[in-house]
mmCIF file of C-alpha atoms in Angstrom:
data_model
loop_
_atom_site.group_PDB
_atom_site.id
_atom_site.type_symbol
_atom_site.label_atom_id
_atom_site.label_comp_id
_atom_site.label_asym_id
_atom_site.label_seq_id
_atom_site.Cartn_x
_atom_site.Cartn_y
_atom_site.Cartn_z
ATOM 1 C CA UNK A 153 25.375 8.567 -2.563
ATOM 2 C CA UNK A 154 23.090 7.968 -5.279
ATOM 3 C CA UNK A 155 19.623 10.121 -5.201
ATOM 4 C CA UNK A 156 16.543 10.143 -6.770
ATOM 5 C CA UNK A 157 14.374 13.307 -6.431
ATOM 6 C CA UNK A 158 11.083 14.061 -7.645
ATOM 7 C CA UNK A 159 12.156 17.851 -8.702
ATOM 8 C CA UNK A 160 8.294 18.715 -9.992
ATOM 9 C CA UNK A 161 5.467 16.562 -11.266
ATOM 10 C CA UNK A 162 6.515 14.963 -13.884
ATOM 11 C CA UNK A 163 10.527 14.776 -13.584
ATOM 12 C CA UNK A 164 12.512 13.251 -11.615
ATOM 13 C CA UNK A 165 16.721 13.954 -11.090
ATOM 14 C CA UNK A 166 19.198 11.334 -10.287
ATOM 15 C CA UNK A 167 21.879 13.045 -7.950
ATOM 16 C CA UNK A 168 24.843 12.620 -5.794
ATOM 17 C CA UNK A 169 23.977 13.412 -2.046
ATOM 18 C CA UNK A 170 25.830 14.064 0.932
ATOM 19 C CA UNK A 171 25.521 9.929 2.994
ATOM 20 C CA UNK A 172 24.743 10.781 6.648
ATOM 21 C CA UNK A 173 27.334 10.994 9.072
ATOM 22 C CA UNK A 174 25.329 11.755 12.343
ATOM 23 C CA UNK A 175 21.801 11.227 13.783
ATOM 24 C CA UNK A 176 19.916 11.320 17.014
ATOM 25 C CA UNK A 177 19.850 8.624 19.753
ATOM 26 C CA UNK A 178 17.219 5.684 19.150
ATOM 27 C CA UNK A 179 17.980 5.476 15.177
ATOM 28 C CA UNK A 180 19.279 3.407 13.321
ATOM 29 C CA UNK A 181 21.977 3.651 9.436
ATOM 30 C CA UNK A 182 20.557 1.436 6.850
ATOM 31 C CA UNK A 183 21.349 0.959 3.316
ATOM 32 C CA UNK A 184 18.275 0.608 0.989
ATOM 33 C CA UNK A 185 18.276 -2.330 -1.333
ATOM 34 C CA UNK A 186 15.067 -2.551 -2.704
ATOM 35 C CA UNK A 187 11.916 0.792 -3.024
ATOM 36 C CA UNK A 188 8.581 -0.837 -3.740
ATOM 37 C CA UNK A 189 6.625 1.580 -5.802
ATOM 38 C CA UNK A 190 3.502 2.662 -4.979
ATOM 39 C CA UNK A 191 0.538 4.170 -6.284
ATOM 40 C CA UNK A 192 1.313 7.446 -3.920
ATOM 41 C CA UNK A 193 4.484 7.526 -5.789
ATOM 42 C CA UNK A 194 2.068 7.470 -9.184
ATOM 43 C CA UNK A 195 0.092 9.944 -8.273
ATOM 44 C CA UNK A 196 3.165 12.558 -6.751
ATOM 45 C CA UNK A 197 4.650 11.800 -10.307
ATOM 46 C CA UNK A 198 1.299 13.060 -11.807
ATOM 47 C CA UNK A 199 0.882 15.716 -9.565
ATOM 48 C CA UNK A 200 -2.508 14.566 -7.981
ATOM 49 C CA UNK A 201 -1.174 13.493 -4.482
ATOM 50 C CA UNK A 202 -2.972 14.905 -1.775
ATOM 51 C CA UNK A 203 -0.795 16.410 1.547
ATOM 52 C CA UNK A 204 2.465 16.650 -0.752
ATOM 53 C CA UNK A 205 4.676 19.055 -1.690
ATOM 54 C CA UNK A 206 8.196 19.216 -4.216
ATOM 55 C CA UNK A 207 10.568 18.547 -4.459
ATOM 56 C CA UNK A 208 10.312 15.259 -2.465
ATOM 57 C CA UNK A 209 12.502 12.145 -2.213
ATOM 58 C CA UNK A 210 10.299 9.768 -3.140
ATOM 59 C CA UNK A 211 9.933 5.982 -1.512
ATOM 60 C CA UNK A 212 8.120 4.338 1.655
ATOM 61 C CA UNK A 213 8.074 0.696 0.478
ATOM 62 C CA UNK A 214 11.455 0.093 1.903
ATOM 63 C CA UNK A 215 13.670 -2.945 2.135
ATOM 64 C CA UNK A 216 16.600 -2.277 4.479
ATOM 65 C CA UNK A 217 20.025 -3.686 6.007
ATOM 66 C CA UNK A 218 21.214 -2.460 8.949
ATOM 67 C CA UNK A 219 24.715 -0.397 8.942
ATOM 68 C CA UNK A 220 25.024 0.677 11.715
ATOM 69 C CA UNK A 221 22.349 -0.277 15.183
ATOM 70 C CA UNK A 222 21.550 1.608 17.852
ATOM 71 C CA UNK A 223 23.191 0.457 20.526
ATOM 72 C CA UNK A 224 19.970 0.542 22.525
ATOM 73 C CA UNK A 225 18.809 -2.407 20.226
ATOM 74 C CA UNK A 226 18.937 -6.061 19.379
ATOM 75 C CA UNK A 227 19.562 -5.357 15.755
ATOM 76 C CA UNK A 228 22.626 -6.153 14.793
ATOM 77 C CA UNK A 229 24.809 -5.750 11.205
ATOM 78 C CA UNK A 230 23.269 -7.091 8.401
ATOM 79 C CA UNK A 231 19.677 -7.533 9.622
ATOM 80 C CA UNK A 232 16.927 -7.261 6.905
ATOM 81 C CA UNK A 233 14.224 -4.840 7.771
ATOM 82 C CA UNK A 234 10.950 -3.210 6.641
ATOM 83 C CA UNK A 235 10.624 0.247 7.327
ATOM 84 C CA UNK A 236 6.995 1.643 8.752
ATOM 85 C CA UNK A 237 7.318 4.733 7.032
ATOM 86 C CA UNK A 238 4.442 6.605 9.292
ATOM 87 C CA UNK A 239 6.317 8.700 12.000
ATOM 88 C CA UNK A 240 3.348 9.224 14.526
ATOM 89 C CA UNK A 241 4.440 11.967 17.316
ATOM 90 C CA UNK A 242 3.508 9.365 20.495
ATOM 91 C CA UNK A 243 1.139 12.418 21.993
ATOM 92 C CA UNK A 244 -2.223 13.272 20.084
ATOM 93 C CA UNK A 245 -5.307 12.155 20.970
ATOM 94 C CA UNK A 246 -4.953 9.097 18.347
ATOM 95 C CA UNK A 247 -1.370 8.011 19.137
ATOM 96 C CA UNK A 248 -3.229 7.660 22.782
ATOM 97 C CA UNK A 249 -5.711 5.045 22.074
ATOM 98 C CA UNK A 250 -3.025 3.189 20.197
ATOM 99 C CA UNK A 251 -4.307 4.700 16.800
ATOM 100 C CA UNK A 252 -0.408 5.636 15.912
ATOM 101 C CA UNK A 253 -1.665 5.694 12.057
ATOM 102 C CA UNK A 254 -3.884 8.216 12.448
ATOM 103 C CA UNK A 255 -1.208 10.149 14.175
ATOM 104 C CA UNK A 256 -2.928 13.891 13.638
ATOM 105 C CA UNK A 257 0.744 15.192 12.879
ATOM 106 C CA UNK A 258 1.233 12.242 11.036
ATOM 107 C CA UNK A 259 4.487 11.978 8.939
ATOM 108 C CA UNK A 260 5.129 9.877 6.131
ATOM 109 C CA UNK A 261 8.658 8.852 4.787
ATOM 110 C CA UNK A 262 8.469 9.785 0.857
ATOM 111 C CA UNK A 263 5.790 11.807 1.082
ATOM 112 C CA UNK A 264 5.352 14.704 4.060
ATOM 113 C CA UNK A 265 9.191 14.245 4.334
ATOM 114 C CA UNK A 266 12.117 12.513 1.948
ATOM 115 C CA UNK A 267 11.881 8.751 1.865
ATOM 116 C CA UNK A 268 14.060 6.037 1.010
ATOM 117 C CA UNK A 269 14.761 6.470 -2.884
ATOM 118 C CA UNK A 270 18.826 6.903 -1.754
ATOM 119 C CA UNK A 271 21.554 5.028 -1.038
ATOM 120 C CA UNK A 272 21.622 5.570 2.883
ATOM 121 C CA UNK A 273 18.696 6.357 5.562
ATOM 122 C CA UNK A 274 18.622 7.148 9.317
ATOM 123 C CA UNK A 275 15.668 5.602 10.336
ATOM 124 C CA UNK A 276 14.223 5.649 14.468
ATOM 125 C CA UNK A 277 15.034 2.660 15.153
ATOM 126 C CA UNK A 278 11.180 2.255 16.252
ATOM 127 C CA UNK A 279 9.990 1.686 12.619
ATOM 128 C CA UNK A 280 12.151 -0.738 11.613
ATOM 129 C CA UNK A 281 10.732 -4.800 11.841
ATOM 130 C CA UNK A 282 13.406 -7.348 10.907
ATOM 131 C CA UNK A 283 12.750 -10.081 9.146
ATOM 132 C CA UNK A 284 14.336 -13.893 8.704
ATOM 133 C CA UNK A 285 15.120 -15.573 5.547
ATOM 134 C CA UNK A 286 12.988 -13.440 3.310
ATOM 135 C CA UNK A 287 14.340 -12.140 -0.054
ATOM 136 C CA UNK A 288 14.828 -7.947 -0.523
ATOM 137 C CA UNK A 289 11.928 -7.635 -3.169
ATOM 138 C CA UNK A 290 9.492 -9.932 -0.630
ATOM 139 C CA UNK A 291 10.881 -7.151 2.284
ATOM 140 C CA UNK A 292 9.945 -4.476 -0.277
ATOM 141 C CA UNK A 293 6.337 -5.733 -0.460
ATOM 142 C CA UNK A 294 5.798 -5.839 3.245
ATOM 143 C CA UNK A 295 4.384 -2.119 3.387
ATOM 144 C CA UNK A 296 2.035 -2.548 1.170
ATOM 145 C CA UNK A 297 1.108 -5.773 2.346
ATOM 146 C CA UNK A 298 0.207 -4.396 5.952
ATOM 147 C CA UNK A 299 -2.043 -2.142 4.532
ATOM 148 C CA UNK A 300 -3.955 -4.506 3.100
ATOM 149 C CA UNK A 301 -4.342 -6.372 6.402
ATOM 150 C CA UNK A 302 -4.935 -3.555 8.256
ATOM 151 C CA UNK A 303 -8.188 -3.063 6.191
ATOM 152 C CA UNK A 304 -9.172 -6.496 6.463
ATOM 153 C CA UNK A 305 -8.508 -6.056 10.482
ATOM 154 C CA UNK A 306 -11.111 -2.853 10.332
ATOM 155 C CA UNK A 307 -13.689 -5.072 9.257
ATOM 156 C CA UNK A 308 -13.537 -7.097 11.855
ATOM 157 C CA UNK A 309 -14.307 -9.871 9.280
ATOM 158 C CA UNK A 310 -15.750 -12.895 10.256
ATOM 159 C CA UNK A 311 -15.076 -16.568 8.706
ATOM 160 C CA UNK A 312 -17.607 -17.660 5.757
ATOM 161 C CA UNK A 313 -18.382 -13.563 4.982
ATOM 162 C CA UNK A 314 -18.991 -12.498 1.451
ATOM 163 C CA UNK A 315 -16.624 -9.969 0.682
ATOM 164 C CA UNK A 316 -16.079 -7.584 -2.635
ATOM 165 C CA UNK A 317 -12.541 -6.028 -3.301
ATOM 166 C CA UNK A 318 -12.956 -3.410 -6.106
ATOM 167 C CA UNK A 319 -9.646 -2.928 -7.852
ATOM 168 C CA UNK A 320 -6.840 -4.869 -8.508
ATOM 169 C CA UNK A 321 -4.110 -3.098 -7.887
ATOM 170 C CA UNK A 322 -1.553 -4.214 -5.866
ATOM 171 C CA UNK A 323 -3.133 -3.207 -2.308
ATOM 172 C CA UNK A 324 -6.497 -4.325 -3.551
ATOM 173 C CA UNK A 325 -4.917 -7.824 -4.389
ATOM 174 C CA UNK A 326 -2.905 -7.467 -0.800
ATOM 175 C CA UNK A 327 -6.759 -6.882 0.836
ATOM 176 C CA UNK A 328 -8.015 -9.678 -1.035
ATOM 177 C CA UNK A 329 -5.313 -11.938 0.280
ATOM 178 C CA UNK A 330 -6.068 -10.925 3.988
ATOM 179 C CA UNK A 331 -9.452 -11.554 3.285
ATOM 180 C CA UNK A 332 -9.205 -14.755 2.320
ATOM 181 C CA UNK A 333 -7.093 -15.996 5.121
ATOM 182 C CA UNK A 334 -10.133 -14.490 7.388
ATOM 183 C CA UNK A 335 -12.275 -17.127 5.695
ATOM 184 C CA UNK A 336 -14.041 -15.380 3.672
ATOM 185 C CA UNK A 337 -15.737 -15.444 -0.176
ATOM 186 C CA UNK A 338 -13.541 -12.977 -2.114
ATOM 187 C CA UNK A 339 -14.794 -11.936 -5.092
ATOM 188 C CA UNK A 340 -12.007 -9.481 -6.956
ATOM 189 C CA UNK A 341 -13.864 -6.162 -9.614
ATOM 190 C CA UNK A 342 -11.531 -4.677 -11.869
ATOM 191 C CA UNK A 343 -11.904 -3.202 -15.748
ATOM 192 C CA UNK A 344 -8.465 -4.363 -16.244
ATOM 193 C CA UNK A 345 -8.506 -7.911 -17.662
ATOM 194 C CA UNK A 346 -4.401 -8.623 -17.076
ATOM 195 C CA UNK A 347 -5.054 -8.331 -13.688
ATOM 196 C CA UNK A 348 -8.329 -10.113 -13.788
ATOM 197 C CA UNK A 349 -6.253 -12.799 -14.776
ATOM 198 C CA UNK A 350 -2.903 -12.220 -12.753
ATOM 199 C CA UNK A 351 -5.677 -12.950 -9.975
ATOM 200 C CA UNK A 352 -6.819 -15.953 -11.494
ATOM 201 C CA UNK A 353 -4.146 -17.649 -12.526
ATOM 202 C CA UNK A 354 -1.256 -16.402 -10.036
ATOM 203 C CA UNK A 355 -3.246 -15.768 -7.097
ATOM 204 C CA UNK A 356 -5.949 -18.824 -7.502
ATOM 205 C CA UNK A 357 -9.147 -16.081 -6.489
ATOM 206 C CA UNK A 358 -11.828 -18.396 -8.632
ATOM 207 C CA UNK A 359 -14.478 -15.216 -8.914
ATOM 208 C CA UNK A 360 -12.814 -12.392 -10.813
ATOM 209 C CA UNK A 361 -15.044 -10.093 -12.255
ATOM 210 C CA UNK A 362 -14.447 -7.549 -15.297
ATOM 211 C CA UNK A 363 -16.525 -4.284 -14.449
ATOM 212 C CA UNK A 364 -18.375 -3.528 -17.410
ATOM 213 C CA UNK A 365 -21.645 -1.570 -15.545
ATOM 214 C CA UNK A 366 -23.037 -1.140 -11.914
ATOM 215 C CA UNK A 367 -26.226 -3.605 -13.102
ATOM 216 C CA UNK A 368 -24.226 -6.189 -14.491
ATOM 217 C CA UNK A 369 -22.232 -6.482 -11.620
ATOM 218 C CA UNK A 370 -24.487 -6.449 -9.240
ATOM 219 C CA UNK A 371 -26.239 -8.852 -10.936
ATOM 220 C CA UNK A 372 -23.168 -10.911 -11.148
ATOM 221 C CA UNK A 373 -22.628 -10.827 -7.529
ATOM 222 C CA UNK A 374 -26.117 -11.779 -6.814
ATOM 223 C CA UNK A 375 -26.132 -15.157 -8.836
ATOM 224 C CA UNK A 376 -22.649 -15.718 -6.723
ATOM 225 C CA UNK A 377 -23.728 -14.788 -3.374
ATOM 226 C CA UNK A 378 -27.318 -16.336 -3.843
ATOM 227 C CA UNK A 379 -29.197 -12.920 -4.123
ATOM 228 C CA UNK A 380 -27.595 -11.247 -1.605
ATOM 229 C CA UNK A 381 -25.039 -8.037 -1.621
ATOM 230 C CA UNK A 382 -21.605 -8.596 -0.047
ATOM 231 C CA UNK A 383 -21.623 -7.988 3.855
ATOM 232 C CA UNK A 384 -18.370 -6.387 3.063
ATOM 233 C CA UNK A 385 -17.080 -4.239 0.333
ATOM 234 C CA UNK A 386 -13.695 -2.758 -0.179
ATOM 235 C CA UNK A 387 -12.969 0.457 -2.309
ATOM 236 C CA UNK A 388 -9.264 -0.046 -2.973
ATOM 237 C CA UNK A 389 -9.101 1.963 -6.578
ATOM 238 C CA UNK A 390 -8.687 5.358 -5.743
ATOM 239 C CA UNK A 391 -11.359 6.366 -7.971
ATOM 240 C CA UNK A 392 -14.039 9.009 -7.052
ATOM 241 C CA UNK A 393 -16.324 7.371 -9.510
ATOM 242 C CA UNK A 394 -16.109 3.636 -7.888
ATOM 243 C CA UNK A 395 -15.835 4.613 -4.334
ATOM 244 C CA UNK A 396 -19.371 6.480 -5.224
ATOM 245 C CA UNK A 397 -20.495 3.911 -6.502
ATOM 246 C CA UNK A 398 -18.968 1.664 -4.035
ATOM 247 C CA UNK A 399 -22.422 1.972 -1.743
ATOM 248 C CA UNK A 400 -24.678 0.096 -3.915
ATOM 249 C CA UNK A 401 -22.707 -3.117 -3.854
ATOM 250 C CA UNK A 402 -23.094 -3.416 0.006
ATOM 251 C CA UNK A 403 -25.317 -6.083 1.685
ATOM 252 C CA UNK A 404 -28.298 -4.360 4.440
ATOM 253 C CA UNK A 405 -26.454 -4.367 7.530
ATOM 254 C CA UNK A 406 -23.155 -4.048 5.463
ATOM 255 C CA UNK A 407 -19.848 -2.356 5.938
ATOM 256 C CA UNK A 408 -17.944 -0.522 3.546
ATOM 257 C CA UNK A 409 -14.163 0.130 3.485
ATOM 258 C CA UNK A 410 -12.367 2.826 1.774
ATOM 259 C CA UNK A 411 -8.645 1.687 1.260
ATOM 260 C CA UNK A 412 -8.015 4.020 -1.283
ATOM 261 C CA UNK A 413 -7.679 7.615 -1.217
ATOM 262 C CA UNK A 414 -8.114 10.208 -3.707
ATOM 263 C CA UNK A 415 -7.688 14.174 -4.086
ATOM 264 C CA UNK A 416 -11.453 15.298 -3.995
ATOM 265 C CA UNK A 417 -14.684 15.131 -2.677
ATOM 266 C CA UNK A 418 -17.182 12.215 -2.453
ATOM 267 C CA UNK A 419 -20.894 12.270 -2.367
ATOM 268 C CA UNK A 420 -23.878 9.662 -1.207
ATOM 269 C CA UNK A 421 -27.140 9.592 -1.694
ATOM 270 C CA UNK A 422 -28.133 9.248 2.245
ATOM 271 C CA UNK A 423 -31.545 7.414 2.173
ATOM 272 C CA UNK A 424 -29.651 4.604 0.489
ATOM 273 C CA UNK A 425 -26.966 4.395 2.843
ATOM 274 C CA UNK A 426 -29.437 5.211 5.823
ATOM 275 C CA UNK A 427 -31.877 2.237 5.238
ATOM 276 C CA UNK A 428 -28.891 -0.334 4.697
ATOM 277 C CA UNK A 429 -27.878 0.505 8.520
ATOM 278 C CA UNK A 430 -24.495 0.763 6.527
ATOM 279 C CA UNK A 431 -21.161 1.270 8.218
ATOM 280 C CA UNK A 432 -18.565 3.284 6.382
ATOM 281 C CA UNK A 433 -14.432 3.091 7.188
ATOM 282 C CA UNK A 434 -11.874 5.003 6.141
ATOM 283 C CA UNK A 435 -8.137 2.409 6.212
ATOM 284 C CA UNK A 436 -5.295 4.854 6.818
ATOM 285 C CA UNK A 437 -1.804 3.136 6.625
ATOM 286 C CA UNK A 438 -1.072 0.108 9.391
ATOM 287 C CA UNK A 439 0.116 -0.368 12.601
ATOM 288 C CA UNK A 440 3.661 -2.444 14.121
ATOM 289 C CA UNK A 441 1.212 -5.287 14.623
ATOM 290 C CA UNK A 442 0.185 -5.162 10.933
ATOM 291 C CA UNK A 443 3.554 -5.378 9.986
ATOM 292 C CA UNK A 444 4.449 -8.204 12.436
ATOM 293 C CA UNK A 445 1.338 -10.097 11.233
ATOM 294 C CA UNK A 446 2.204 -9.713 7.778
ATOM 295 C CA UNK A 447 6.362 -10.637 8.342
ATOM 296 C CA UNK A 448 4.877 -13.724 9.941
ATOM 297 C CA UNK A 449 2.386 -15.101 7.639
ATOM 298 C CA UNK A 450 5.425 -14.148 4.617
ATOM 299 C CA UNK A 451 7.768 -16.249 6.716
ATOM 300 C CA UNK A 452 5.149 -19.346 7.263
ATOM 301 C CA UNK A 453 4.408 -19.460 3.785
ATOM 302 C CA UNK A 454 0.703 -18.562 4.531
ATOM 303 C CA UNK A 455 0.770 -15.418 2.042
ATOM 304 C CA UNK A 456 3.081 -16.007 -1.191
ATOM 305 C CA UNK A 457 4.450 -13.107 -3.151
ATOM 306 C CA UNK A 458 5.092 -15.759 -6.378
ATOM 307 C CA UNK A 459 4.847 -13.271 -9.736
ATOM 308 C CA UNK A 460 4.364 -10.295 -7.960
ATOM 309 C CA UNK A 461 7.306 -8.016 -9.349
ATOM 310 C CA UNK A 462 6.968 -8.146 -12.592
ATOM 311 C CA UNK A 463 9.205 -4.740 -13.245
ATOM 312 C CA UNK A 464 12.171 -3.285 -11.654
ATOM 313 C CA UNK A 465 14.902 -0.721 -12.366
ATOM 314 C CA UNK A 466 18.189 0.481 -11.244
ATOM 315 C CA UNK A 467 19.161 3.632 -10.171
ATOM 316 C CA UNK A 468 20.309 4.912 -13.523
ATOM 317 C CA UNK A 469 17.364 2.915 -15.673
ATOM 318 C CA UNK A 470 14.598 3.912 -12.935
ATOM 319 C CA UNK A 471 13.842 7.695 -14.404
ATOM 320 C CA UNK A 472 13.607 6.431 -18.390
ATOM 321 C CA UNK A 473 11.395 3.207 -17.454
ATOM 322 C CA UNK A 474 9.177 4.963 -14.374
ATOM 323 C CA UNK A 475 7.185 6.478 -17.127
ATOM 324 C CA UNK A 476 6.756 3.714 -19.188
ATOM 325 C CA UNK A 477 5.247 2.012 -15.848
ATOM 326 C CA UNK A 478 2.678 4.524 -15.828
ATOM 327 C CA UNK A 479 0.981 3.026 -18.555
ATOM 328 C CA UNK A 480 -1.581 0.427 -18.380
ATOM 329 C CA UNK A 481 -0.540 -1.590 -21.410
ATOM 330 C CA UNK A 482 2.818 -2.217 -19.774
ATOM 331 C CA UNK A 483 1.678 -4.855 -17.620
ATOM 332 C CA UNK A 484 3.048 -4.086 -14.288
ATOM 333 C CA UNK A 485 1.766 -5.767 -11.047
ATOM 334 C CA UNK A 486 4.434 -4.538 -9.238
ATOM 335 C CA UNK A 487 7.865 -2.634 -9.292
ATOM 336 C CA UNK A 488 10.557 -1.790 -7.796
ATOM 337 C CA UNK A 489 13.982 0.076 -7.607
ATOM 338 C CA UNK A 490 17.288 -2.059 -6.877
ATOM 339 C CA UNK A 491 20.194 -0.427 -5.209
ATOM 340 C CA UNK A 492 22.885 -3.003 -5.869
ATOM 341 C CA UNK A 493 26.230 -3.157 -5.372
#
C-alpha cells in the first residue's frame, strides 16, 4: 500500500508497505481517504515538534471508511468515520476523572506512534465516530475542529462574553467558531492579512484585527469592548512571543487559554498576572464528546466548513507541494492529502 514517511526533518519518502492482515480484538480496518494537515505535521517537517521522534508516519486528521468492523460493533462496511487519534491507556490518574486527553501515557496517532498517512489503518474501534452525509474533506476537518471546541468548553464561556482569539490559523479560526456559537464577541488577531480577510469575508467574524504592536491593539480592543480587556483570551499561534504577551490582553478577573503549544519555555511577569486574579489553561487535544459535538453541529449546518481547503495533494504530488505549503505567500487555509481510487 501506498506510504508516506517522514524519514528526517525535512524529507519525506513515498513507499510501498506491507497492508495489515491481522489485529487485536475491539479494532477496526479502515481505508484512509482524506489526512488533514496540521500544524504538528509543520512543525515535525521542520524539526521543532516537541515529544517526537523519526522516522514517523505522519497524519492524525483522519477521514476513514470502514473495511472491515469489529464484530463487537454497530459499524458496518462503508461507514465514514473520524479517527480520535489520542490513545489514552483507561488507568492513570487523568483517564480516571474522565480527563482521557491528558492521558499521562498519552499516545498520539502520527506523532508518538505512525498515523494515518497510508493506504490502510487498524484503528480500536473506540476512536472511531461515524458520521452521516458529510463529505471526506469535511470528515478530515473534524479533528481539528474538536480541538477548537474543546478550548472553548475549558472556558466555560458564558453568552454575551468578550472574547480574543490570537491567530488565525486553522484551530484558531475552529476556536473562534466555537466561540461564537457560545454567544460570545469574537474578535480574531493575526499579522497575516489573507487570513484577516479569509475571516472576514468567508467566515463573516466583523472584528478582525491585523497585529501591528501590543499598544495598538490593546487600544483597538478597548474602543471595541468599551474600555475594557477581553474576559477571555485565546493563545492559538504557537508562538512564545504572543503567548507572552498573551497576558496583557486579558480583562481583571480574566481567563487565559493556551491552545497552542510550542517547544520552549514561557515566562510572566507575576504581579501582573497576580493582581488580574487571572486564570491560566492549558487545551490539550479533545475528548469523544468534543468530537460528537462537533459531528453534530457539521451535520445541522450550525458550523460550515465553506472555503476551508484551499490545497490538497495526492499521494505522489503530496512530497513536491508539502513544501511549497510551508510558505506563507502560498495562501493555504487548509490542506489535505487524497487517497483516491
Amino acid at each position: 500500500m501506498k506510504t508516506i514517511r517522514l524519514e528526517q526533518p525535512n524529507h519525506f519518502s513515498l513507499i510501498d508497505t506491507q497492508a495489515p492482515t491481522e489485529w487485536d480484538a475491539h479494532h477496526t480496518l479502515v481505508r484512509v481517504r482524506r489526512v488533514g494537515i496540521c500544524g504538528t505535521d509543520y512543525h515535525a517537517f521542520k524539526g521543532v515538534q516537541p515529544f517526537f521522534s523519526y522516522p514517523r508516519i505522519l497524519g492524525h486528521e483522519l477521514a476513514v471508511e470502514v473495511v472491515q468492523p469489529d464484530p463487537h460493533s454497530t459499524l458496518t462496511v462503508g461507514d465514514i468515520c473520524a479517527v480520535r487519534p489520542y490513545l489514552h491507556c483507561g488507568d492513570c490518574v487523568a483517564c480516571r476523572r474522565g480527563i482521557t486527553n491528558a492521558c499521562t501515557k498519552m499516545q498520539v496517532m502520527g506523532v508518538h506512534q505512525d498515523g494515518g498517512m497510508r493506504e490502510y489503518l487498524v484503528v480500536p474501534t473506540a476512536q472511531l465516530h461515524p458520521t452521516h452525509e458529510l463529505a471526506w474533506d469535511e470528515v478530515a476537518l473534524i479533528e481539528m475542529l474538536a480541538i477548537g471546541a474543546h478550548a472553548v468548553r475549558r472556558a466555560s464561556l458564558t453568552p454575551a462574553e468578550n472574547v480574543l482569539v490570537i491567530g488565525a490559523g486553522p484551530i484558531g479560526m475552529a476556536t473562534a467558531q466555537f466561540a461564537r456559537a457560545a454567544g460570545a464577541t469574537v474578535a480574531i488577531l493575526d499579522i497575516n492579512p489573507t487570513r484577516l480577510a479569509f475571516c472576514s469575508q468567508s467566515m463573516h467574524f466583523e472584528h478582525c484585527l491585523h497585529h501591528h504592536t501590543l499598544a495598538d491593539s490593546q487600544a483597538r480592543l478597548l474602543e471595541l469592548f468599551k474600555d475594557e480587556l477581553p474576559t477571555v483570551v485565546f493563545d492559538a499561534t504557537g508562538n512564545r512571543a504572543s503567548m507572552q504577551e498573551s497576558f496583557q490582553y486579558v480583562a481583571h478577573g480574566g481567563k487565559l487559554v493556551w491552545v497552542g503549544l510550542v517547544k520552549d519555555d514561557i515566562t510572566f511577569h507575576d504581579p501582573h498576572f497576580h493582581s488580574r486574579e487571572m486564570t491560566l489553561f492549558a487545551s490539550r487535544n479533545a475528548t469523544a464528546g468534543d468530537f460528537d459535538r462537533v459531528i453534530a453541529l457539521l451535520q445541522s449546518g450550525a458550523v460550515s466548513l465553506t472555503g476551508w481547503i484551499t490545497h490538497s495533494a495526492t499521494a505522489e504530488t503530496f512530497i513536491t507541494q508539502f513544501k511549497d505549503w510551508l510558505n506563507p505567500a502560498s495562501g493555504v487555509i487548509k490542506a489535505v492529502l487524497r487517497f483516491d481510487d
